[in-house]
mmCIF file of C-alpha atoms in Angstrom:
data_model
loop_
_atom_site.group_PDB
_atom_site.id
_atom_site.type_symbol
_atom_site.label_atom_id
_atom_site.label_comp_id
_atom_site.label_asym_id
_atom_site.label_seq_id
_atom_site.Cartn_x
_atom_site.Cartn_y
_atom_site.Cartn_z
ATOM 1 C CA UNK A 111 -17.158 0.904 -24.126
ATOM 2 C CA UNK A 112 -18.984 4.617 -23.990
ATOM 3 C CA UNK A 113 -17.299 7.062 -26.589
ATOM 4 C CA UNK A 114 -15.389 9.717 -24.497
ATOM 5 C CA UNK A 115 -13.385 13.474 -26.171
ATOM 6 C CA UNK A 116 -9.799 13.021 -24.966
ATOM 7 C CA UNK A 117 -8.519 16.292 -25.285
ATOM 8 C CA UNK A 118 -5.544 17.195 -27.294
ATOM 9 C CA UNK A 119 -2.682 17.425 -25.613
ATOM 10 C CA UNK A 120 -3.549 14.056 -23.709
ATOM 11 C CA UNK A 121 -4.226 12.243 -27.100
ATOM 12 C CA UNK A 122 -0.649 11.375 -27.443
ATOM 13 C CA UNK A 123 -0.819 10.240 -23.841
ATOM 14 C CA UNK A 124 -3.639 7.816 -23.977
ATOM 15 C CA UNK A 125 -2.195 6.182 -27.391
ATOM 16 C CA UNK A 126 1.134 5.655 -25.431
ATOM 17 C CA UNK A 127 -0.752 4.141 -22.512
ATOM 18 C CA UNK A 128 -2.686 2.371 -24.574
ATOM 19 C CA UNK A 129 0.650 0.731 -26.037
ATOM 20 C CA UNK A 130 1.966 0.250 -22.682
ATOM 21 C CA UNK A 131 -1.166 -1.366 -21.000
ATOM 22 C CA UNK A 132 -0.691 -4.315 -24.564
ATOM 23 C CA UNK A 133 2.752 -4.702 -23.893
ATOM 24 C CA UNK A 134 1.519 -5.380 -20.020
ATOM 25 C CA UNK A 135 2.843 -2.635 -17.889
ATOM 26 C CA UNK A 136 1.234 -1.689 -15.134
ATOM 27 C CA UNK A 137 -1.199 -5.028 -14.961
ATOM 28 C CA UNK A 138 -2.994 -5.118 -12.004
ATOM 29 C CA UNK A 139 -2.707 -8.564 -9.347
ATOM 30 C CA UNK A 140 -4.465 -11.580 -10.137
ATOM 31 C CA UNK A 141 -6.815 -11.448 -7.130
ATOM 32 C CA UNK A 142 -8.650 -8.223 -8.811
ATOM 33 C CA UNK A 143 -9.175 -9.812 -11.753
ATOM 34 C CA UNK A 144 -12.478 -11.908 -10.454
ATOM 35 C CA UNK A 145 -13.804 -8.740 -8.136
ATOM 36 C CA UNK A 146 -17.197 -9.111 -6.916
ATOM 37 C CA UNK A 147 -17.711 -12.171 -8.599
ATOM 38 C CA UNK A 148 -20.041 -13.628 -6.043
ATOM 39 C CA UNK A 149 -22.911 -10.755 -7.480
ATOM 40 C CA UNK A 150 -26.429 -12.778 -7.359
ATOM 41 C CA UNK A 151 -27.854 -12.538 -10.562
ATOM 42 C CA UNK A 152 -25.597 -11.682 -12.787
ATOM 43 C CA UNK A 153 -24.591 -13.476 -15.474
ATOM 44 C CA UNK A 154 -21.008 -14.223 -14.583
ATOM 45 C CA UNK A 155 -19.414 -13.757 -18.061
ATOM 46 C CA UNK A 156 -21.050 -10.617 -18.346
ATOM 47 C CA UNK A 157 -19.805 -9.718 -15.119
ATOM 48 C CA UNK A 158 -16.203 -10.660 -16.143
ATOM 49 C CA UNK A 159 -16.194 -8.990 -19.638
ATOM 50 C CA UNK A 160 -17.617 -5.567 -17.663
ATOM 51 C CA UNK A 161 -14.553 -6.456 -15.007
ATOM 52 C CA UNK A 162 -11.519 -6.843 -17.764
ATOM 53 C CA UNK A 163 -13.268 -3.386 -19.646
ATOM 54 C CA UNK A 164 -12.959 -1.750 -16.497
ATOM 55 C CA UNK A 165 -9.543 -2.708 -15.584
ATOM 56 C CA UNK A 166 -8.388 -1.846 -19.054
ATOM 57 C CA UNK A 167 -9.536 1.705 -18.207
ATOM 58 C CA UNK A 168 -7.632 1.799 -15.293
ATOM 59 C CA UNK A 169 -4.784 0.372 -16.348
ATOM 60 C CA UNK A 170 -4.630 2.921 -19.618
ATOM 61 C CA UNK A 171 -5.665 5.700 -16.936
ATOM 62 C CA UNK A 172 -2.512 4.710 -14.081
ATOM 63 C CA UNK A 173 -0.243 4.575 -17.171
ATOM 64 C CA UNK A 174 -1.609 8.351 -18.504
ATOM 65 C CA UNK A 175 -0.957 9.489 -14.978
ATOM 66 C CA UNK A 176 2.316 7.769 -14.812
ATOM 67 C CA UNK A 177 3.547 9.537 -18.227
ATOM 68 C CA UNK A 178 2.180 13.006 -17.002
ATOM 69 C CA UNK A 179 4.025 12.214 -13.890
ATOM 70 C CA UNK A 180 7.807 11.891 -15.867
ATOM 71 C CA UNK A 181 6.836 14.361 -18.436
ATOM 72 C CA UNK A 182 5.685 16.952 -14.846
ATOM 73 C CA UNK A 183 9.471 16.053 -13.334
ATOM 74 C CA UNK A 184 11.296 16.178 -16.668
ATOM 75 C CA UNK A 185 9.933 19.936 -17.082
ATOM 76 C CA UNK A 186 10.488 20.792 -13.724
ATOM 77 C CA UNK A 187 14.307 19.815 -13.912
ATOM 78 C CA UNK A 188 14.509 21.506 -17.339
ATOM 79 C CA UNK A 189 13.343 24.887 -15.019
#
């Protein structure tokens, strides 16, 4: 996994998806597990350990824009 800044105020957002994605919210169907599986030559468990490292990212990313999303409509009611 490449080392990316998260900046500041989304720190507390990424730990918190992170937590989420463990505890399995917001897993994504079974038939995108095995995605372009049929690659020629490519060693299929490197192809499925780049796969699961990629849907982890997305998973953690749909559950940082999920929390945004509540913590966006929680200020807007407190307006």
């Amino acid at each position: 996994m490449d080392e990316r800044t998260i900046s500041p105020p989304n720190d507390q957002l990424r730990l918190e998806a992170e937590r989420l994605t463990q505890s399995g919210r917001g897993s994504l169907p079974p038939e995108h597990e095995l995605a372009g599986a049929e690659l020629r030559g490519t060693d299929p468990a490197q192809l499925i350990a780049q796969l699961l490292e990629q849907r982890h990212e997305l998973q953690v990313h749909q559950i940082e824009l999920e929390l945004q999303n509540e913590s966006l409509a929680q200020a807007n009611l407190d307006l």
